[in-house]
Coordinates of C-alpha atoms in Angstrom, one line a residue:
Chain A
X1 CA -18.4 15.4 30.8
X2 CA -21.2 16.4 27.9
X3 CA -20.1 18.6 25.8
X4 CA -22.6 21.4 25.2
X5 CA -23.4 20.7 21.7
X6 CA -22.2 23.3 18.6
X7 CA -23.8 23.2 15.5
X8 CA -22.5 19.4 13.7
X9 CA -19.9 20.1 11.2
X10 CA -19.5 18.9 7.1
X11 CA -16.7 16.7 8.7
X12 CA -18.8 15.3 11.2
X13 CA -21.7 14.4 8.7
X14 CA -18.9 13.1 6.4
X15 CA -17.7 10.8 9.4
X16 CA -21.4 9.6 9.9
X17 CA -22.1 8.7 6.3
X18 CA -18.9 7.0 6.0
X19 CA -19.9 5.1 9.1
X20 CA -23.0 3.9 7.5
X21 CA -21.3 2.4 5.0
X22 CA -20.4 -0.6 7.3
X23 CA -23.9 -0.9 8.5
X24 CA -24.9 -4.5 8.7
X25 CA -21.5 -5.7 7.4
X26 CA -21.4 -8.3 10.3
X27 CA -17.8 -9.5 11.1
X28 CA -15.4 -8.7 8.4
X29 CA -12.6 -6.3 8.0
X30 CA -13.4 -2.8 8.1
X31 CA -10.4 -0.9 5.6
X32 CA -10.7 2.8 6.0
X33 CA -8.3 5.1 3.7
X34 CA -7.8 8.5 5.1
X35 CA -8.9 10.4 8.3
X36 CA -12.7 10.5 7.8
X37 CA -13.0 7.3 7.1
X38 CA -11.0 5.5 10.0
X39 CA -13.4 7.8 12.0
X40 CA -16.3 6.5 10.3
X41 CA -15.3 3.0 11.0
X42 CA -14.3 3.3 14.4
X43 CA -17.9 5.1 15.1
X44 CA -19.5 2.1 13.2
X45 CA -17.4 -0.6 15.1
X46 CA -18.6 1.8 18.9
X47 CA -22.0 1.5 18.2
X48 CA -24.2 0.1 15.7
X49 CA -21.3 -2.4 14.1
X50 CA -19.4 -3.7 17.4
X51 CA -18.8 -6.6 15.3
X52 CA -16.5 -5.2 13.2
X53 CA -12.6 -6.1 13.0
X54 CA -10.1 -2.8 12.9
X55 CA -6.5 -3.1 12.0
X56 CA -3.9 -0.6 13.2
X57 CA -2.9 0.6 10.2
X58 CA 0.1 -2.2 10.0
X59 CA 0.3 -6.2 11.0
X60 CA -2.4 -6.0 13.9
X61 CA -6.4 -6.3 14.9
X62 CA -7.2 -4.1 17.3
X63 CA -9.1 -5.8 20.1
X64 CA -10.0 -1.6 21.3
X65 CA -11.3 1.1 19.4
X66 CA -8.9 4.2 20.0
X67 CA -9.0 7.7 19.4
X68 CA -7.1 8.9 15.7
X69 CA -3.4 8.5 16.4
X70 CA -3.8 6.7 19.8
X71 CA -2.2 3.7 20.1
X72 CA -4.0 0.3 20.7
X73 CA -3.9 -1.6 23.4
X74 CA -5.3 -4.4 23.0
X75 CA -4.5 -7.0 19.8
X76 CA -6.9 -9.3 19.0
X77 CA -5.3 -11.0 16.1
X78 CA -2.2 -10.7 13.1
X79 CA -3.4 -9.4 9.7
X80 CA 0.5 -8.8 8.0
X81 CA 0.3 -7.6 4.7
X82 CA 0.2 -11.3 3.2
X83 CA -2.7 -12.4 5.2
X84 CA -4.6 -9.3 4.2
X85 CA -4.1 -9.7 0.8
X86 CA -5.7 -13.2 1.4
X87 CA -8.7 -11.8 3.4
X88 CA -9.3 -9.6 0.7
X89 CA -9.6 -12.6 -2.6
X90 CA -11.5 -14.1 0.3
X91 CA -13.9 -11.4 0.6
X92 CA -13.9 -10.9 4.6
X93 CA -13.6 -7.3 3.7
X94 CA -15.0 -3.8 3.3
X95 CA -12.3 -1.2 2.2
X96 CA -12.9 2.6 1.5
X97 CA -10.5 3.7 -0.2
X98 CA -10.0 6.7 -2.3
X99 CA -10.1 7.9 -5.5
X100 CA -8.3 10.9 -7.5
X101 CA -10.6 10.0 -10.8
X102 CA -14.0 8.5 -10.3
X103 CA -16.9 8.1 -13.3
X104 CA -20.7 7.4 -13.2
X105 CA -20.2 3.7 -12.7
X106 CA -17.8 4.0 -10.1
X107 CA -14.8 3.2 -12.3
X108 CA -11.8 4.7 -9.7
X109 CA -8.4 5.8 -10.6
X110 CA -5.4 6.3 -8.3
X111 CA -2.6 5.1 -10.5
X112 CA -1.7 8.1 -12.5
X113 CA -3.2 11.0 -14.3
X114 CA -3.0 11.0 -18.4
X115 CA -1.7 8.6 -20.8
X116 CA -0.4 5.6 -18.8
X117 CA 2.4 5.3 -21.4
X118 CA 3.5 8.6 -20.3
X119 CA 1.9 10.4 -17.3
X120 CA 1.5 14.0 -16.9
X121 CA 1.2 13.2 -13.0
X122 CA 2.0 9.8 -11.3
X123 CA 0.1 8.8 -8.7
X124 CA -0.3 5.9 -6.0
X125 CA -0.3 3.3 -9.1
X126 CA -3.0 0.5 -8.8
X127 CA -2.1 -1.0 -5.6
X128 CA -4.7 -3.0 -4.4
X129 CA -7.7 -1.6 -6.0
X130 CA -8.1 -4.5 -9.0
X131 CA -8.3 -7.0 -6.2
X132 CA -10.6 -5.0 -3.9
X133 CA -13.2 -4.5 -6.7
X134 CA -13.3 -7.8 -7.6
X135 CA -13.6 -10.0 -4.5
X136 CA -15.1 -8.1 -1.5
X137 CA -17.5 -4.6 -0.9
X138 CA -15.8 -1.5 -1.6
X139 CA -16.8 1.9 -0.8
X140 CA -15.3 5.9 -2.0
X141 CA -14.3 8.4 0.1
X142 CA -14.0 11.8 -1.7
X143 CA -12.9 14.9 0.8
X144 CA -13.3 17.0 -2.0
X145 CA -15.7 16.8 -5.0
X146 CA -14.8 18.1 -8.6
X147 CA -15.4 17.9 -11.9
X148 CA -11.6 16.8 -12.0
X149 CA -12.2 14.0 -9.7
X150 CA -15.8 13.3 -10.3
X151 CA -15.2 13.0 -14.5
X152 CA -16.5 11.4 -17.1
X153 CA -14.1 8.8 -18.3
X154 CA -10.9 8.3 -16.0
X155 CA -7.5 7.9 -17.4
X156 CA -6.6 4.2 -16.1
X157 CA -9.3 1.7 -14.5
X158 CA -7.5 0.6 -11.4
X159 CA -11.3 -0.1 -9.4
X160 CA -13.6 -1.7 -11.5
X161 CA -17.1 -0.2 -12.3
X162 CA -20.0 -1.9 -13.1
X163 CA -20.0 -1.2 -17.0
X164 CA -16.1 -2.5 -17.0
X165 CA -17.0 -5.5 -14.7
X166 CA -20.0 -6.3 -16.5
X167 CA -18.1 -6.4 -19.9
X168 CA -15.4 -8.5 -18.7
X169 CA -17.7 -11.5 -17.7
X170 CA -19.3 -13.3 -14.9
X171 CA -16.0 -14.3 -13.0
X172 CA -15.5 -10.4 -12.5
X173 CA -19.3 -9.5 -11.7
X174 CA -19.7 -12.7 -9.1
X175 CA -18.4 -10.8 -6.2
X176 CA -18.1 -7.1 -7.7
X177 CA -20.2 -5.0 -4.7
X178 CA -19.7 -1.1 -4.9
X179 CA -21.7 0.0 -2.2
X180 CA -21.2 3.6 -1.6
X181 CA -19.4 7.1 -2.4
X182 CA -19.3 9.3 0.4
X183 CA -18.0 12.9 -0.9
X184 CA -17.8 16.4 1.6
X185 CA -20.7 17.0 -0.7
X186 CA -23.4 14.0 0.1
X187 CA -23.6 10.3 -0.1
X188 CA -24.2 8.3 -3.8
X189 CA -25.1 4.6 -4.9
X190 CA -25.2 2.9 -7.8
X191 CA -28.8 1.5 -7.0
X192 CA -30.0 2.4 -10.8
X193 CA -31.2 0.0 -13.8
X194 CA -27.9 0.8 -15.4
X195 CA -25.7 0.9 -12.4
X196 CA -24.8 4.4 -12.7
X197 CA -24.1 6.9 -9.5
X198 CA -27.1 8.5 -8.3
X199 CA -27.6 10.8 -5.5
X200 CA -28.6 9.2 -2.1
X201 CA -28.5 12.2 0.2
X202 CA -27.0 15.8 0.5
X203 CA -25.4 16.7 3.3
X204 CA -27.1 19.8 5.5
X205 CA -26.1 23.0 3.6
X206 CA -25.6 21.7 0.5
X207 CA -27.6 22.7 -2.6
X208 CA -28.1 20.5 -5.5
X209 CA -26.7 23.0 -7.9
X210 CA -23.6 22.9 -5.9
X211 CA -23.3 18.8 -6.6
X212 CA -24.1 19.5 -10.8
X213 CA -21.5 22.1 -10.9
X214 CA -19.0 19.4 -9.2
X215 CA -19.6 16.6 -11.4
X216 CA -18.0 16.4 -14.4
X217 CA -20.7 13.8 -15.8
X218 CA -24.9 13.8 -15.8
X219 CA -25.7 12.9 -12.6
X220 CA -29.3 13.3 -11.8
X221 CA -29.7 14.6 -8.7
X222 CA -33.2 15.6 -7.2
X223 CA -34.1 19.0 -6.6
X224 CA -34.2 18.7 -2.9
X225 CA -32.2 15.9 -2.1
X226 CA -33.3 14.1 0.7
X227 CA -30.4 14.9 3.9
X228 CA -27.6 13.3 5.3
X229 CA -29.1 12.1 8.5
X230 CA -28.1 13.9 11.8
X231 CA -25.8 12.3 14.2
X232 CA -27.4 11.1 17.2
X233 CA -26.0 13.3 20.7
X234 CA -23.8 10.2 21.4
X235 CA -22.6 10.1 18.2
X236 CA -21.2 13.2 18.3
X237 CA -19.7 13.3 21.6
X238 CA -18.1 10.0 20.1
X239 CA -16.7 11.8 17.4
X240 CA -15.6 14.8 19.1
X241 CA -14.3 13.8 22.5
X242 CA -13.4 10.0 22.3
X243 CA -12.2 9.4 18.7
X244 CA -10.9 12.7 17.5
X245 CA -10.8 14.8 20.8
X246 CA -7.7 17.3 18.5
X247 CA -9.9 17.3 15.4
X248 CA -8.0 16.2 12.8
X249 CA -11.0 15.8 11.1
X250 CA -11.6 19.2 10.3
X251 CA -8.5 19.1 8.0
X252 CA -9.8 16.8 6.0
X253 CA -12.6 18.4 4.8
X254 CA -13.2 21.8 4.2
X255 CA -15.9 23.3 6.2
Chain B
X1 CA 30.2 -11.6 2.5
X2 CA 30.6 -7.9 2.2
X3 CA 27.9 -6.0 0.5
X4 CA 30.2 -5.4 -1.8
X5 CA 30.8 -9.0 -2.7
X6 CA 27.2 -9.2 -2.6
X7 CA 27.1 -7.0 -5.4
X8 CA 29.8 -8.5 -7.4
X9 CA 27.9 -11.7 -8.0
X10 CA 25.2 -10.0 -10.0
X11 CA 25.4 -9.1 -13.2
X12 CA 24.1 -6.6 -15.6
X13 CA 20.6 -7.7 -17.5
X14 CA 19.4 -9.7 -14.3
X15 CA 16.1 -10.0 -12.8
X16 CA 16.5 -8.8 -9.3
X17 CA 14.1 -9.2 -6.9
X18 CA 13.9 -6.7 -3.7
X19 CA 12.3 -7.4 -0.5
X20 CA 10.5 -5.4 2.3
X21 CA 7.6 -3.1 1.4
X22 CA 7.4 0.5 0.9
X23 CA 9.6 2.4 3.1
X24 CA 9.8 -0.7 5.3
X25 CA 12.6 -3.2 5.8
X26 CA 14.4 -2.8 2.5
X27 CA 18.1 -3.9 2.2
X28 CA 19.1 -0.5 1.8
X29 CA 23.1 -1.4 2.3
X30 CA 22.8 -3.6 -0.6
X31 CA 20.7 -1.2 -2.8
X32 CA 23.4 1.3 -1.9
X33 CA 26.4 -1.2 -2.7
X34 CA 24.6 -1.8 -5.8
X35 CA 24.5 2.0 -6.7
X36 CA 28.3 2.3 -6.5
X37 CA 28.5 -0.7 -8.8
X38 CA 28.7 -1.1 -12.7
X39 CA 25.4 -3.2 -12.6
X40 CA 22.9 -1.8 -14.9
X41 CA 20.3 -2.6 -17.4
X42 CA 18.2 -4.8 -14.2
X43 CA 14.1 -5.7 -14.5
X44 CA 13.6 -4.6 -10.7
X45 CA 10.5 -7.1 -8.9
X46 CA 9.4 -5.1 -5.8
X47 CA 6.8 -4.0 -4.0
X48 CA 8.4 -0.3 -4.2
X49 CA 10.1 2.6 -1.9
X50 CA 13.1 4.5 -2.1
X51 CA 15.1 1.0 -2.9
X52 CA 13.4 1.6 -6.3
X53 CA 13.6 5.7 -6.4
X54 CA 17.3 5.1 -5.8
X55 CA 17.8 2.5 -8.6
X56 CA 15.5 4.7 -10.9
X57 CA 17.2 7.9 -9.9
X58 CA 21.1 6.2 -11.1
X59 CA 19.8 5.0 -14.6
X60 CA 19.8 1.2 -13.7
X61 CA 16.6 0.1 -14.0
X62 CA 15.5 -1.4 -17.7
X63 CA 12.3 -2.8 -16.8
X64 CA 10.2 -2.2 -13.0
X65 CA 7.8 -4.8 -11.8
X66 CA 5.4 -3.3 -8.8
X67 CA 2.0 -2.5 -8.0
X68 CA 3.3 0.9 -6.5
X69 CA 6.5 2.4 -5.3
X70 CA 6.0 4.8 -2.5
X71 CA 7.7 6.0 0.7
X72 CA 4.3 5.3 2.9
X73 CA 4.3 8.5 5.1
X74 CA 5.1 10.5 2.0
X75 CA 2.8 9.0 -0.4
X76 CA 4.7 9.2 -3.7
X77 CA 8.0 8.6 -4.6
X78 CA 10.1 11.4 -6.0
X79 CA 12.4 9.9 -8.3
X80 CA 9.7 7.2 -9.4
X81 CA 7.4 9.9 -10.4
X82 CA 9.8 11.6 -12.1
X83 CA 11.0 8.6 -13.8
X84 CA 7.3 8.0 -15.0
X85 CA 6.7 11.2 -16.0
X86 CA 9.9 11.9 -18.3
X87 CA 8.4 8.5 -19.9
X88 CA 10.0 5.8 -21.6
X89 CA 10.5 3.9 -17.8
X90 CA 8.7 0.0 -19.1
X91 CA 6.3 -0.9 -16.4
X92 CA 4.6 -4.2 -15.6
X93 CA 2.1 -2.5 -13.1
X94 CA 0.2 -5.4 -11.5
X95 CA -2.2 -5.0 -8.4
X96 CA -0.5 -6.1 -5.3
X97 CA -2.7 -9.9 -5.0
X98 CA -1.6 -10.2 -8.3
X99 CA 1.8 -9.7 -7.6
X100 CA 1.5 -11.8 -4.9
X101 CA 0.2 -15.2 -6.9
X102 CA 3.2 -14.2 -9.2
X103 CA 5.9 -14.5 -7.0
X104 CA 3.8 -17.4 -5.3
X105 CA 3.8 -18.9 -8.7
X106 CA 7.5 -18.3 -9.3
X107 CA 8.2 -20.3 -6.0
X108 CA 6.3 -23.1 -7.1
X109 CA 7.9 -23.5 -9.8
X110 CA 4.0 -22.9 -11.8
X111 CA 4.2 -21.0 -14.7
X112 CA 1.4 -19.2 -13.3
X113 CA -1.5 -18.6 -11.0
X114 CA -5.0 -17.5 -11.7
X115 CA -5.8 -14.6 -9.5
X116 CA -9.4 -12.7 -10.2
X117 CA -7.5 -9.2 -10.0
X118 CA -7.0 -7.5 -12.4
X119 CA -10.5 -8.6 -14.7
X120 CA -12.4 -5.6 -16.3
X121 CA -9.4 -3.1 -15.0
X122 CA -6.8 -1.3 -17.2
X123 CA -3.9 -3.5 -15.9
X124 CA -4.6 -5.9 -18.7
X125 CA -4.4 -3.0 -21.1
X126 CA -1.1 -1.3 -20.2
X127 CA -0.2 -5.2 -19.4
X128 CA -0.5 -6.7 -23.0
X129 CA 1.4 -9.6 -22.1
X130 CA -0.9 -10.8 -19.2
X131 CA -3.5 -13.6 -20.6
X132 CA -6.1 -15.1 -19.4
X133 CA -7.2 -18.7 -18.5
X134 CA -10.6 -20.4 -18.2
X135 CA -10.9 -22.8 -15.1
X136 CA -11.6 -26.6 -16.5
X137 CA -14.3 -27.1 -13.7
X138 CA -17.9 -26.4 -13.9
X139 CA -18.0 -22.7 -13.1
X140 CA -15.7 -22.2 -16.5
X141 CA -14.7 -19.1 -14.8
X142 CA -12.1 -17.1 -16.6
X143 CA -9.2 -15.6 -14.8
X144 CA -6.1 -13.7 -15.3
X145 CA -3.1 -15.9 -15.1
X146 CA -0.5 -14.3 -13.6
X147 CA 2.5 -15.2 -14.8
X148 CA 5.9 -16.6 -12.4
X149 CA 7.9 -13.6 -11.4
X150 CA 11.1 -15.9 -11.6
X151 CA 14.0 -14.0 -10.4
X152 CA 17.7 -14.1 -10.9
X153 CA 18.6 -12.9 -7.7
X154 CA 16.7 -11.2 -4.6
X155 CA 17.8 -9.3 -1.7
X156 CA 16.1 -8.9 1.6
X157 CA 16.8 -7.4 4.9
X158 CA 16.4 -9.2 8.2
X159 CA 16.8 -8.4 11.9
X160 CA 18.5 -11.7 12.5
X161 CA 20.2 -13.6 10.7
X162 CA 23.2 -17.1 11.3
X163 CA 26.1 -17.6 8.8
X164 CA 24.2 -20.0 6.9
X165 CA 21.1 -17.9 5.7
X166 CA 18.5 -19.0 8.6
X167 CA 16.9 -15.3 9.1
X168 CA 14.5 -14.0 11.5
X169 CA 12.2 -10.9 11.7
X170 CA 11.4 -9.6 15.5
X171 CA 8.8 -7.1 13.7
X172 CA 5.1 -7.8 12.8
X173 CA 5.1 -8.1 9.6
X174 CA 6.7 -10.9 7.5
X175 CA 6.6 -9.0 4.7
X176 CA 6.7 -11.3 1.4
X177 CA 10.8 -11.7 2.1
X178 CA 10.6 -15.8 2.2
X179 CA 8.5 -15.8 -1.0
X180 CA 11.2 -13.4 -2.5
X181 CA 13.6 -16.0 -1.4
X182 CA 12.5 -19.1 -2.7
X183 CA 11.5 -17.4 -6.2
X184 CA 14.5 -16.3 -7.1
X185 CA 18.1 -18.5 -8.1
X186 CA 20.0 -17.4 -5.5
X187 CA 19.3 -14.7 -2.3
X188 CA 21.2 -12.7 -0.2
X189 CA 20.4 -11.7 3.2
X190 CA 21.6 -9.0 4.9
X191 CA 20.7 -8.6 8.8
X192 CA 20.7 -6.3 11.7
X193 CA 22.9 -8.5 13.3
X194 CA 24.5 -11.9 12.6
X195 CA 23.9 -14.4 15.6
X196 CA 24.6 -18.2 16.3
X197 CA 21.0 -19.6 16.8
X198 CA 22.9 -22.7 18.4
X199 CA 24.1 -20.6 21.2
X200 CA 23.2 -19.5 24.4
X201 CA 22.2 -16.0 24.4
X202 CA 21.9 -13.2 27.1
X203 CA 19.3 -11.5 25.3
X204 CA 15.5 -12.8 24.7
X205 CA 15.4 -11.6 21.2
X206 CA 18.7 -14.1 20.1
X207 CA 17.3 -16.7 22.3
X208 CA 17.6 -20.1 20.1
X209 CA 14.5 -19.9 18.6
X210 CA 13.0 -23.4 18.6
X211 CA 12.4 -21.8 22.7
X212 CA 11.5 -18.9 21.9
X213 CA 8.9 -18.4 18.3
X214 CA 10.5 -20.3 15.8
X215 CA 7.8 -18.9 13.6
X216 CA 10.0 -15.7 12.9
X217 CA 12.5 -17.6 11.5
X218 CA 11.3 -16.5 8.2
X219 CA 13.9 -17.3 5.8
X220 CA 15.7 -20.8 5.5
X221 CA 18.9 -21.5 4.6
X222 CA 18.3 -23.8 1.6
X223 CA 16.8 -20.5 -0.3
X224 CA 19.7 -18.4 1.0
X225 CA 22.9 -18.2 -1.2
X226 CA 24.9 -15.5 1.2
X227 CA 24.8 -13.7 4.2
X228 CA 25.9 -10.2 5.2
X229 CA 25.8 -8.3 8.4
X230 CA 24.6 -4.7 7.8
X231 CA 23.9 -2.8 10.9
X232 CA 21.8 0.1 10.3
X233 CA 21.4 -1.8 6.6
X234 CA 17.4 -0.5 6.4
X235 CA 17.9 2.8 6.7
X236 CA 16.2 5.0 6.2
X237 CA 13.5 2.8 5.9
X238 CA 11.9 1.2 9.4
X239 CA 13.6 -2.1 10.5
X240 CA 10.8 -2.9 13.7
X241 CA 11.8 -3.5 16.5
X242 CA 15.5 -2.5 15.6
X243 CA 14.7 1.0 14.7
X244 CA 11.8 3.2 13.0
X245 CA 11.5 4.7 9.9
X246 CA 14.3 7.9 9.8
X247 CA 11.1 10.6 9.2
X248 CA 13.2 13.6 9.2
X249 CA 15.5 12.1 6.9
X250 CA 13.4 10.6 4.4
X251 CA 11.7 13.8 4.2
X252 CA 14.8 15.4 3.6
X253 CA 15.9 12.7 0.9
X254 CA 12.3 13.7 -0.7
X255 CA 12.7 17.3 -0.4
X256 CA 16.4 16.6 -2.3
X257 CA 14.6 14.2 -5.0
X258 CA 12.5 17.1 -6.4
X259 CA 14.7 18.8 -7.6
X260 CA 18.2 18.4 -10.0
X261 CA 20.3 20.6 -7.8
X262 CA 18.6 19.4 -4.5
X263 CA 19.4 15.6 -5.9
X264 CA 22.9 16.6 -6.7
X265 CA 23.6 17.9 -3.2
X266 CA 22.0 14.8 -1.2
X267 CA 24.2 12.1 -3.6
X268 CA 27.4 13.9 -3.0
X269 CA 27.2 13.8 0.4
X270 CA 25.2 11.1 1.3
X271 CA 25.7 8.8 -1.4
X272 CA 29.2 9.0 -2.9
X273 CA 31.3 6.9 -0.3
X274 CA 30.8 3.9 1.4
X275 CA 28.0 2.5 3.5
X276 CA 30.3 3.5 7.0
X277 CA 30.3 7.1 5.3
X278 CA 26.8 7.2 4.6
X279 CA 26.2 6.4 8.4
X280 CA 28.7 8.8 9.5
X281 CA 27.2 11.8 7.3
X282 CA 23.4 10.6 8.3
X283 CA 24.5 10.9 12.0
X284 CA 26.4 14.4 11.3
X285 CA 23.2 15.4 9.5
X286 CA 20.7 14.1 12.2
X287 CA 23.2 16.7 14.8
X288 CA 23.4 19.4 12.7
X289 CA 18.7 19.0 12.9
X290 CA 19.3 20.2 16.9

């Protein structure tokens, strides 16, 4: 059954553009963090990316592609914590992950806010995000842009931008690949002559003033920023009645 | 062995090592025996969940080794947070790769491994001690060298375990537990249930295991210096395929971690006996939910 189609939600262009992100990727690892993402890769892996590996979140591949919070049925291979650490230093791997600070050349913090000596807030702590930076593509995912988030100088480097990897030599640059930021606000790259964010495209509804007031640093952004593009009609019903069918996506992002 | 003699053959100042990741398969009987110990002062090696918060929260912890401690459906951990944010906790944070190559070096007996983690990030600035290396080939690549995270003790949890210290996990995920193992002096297991791998069994999951997958025999005895036989010894964190994670619980033990008072209330009647009245007051608890 089609659904008669309502007007595409911020979520749902969120979900597209993080999709994108895996476009072309071939067969490595797709690592979403968070709801949006995990959408985004599951629509990449059911239609333009079937090649695409998924893990369940723990020790498995999933051989299926089910909906948010399904289980799967089908395992198509082992990936415990140990072997995906070595996937990862062997660069297989395209992780989005998060970020509670980010700068203009995609410098990410998760570890803690403040003075590392003594934190006003601790966070996740680094986890994996030296490794991920250095050794295989890694992508942002941003549900809610802010000059807090989106700042000028973050408090601990835990994923390494281009100005940090660039200054620690050419074993750190050799397989350093930031690819994209995907925020509830539009899409960014680094695709500048001094690696620095830049705008790629807005998402429908949002004004370029309203992605200046969010960002803590000078980001040029374009008058009229050229649109995230519009989910196809299969697309969406992908979304909406065979991924997410209870919306979980809508909590994610404010509409 | 008891827990309890577990517990009495470590000392005050070690280097412990704990096993399991997150809030998943962590020797939670033996972190609990520890707590009602005199054992202080310890340099704690983990990849971290409430095995850590618990240490953190009774003052025994000196120095904490981890790339995170957290209780994975509840992202941060309560008494680890508040630990870092009173300050003066010393921290080696080291991403979890490099972690990895240091435990991997510790095993090895290497006094370190080169691991490209960790370059250009602010790990080598709160980590003053970490060095670098240049490779001798012809990229000249330099590196971080991680250094050995030798331990003088580690404790992980199994599902299965025999008298002598052959364990095996029935769950997906390994976990690092062998590596913590061999990189440490001596090891304790403690296990779900002790079993006679020699024996015929009634059940497919104690089958002898050169029949069955004698690839989950994780742990081998020449690492393993005792044994113990903890039933229920994970909990609250998830033990697959024995039991899941205790949700309501750990939720419960992070609602009580925020707060003093709340803290108070959950050690006195959760904590403050022995590991058959911690059981005993979980199951009460878990009734008193309907």
């Amino acid at each position: 059954m089609t659904r008669t189609t309502t007007a595409v939600t911020r979520a749902e262009y969120c979900v597209l553009a993080c999709a994108e992100a895996w476009r072309g990727d071939g067969e490595v690892l797709a690592s979403p963090m968070g709801t949006v993402p995990t959408l985004g890769a599951r629509l990449a892996k059911l239609t333009f990316a079937p090649e695409l590996l998924l893990t369940d979140g723990e020790a498995l591949l999933m051989g299926d592609v089910p909906a948010l919070g399904e289980r799967s049925s089908v395992t198509e291979g082992w990936l415990p914590y140990r072997r995906h650490l070595t996937m990862v230093m062997g660069g297989r791997r395209h992780v989005m992950m998060g970020a509670s600070q980010i700068d203009r050349f995609g410098n990410q913090n998760i570890s803690c806010v403040g003075d590392w000596h003594h934190p006003a807030r601790q966070l996740l702590g680094v986890r994996g995000a030296p490794a991920n930076t250095l050794n295989n593509p890694v992508s942002y995912w941003i549900p809610l842009h802010a000059k807090r988030v989106f700042v000028e100088r973050v408090d601990m480097v835990c994923g390494v931008g281009h100005d940090r990897a660039a200054a620690a030599g050419p074993a750190a640059t050799r397989y350093h690949d930031l690819r994209r930021v995907v925020s509830n606000l539009g899409v960014f790259d680094f695709a500048t002559p001094d690696r620095s964010m830049r705008v790629v495209s807005a998402h429908p509804g949002v004004t370029a003033a309203e992605i200046r007031a969010a960002t803590s640093f000078a980001l040029p952004v374009p008058a009229d920023p050229p649109p995230t593009r519009e989910p196809t009609a299969a697309e969406l019903r992908l979304i909406r009645d065979v991924l997410d069918p209870t919306g979980l996506r809508e909590g994610e992002v404010r509409p | 062995m008891t827990p309890e003699e577990v517990v009495r053959r470590l000392e005050s100042g070690m280097t412990l090592g704990i096993g399991g990741w997150g809030s998943r398969r962590k020797p939670m009987a033996l972190v609990r025996a520890l707590l009602r110990s005199d054992v202080t002062d310890l340099t704690v090696v983990a990849y971290g969940g409430p095995d850590v918060g618990l240490l953190l929260a009774a003052g025994k912890v000196r120095t904490l080794v981890t790339a995170f401690v957290t209780l994975d459906s509840i992202p941060l951990e309560p008494h680890f947070r508040a630990a870092r944010e009173r300050g003066g906790l010393d921290l080696v944070e080291l991403d979890e790769a490099m972690f990895l190559q240091g435990l991997t070096a510790a095993a090895q007996r290497l006094p370190f491994l080169p691991v490209r983690a960790g370059l250009g990030s602010d790990v080598l600035r709160v980590n003053p001690r970490l060095r670098t290396v240049t490779s001798p080939y012809e990229d000249g690549e330099k590196l971080v060298a991680v250094p050995a995270l030798r331990m003088d003790a580690a404790l992980v949890h199994l599902n299965r375990a025999d008298r002598l210290g052959n364990g095996q996990y029935l769950g997906p995920d390994p976990y690092f537990d062998d590596l913590f193992c061999e990189a440490a002096d001596t090891a304790y297991v403690s296990c779900e249930r002790l079993v006679d791998f020699g024996a015929p069994s009634d059940s497919p999951a104690d089958a002898p295991p050169p029949r069955t997958a004698p690839q989950t025999l994780l742990v081998s005895r020449h690492s393993v210096t005792g044994v113990t036989e903890t039933a229920g010894g994970a909990h609250f964190t998830s033990c697959a395929p024995d039991y899941g994670r205790d949700e309501p619980f750990q939720k419960a033990y992070a609602t009580a971690a925020a707060s003093p008072d709340g803290w108070a209330q959950f050690h006195d009647r959760f904590l403050s006996g022995s590991e058959e009245d911690y059981h005993q007051a979980v199951r009460t608890w878990h009734k008193e939910q309907r």
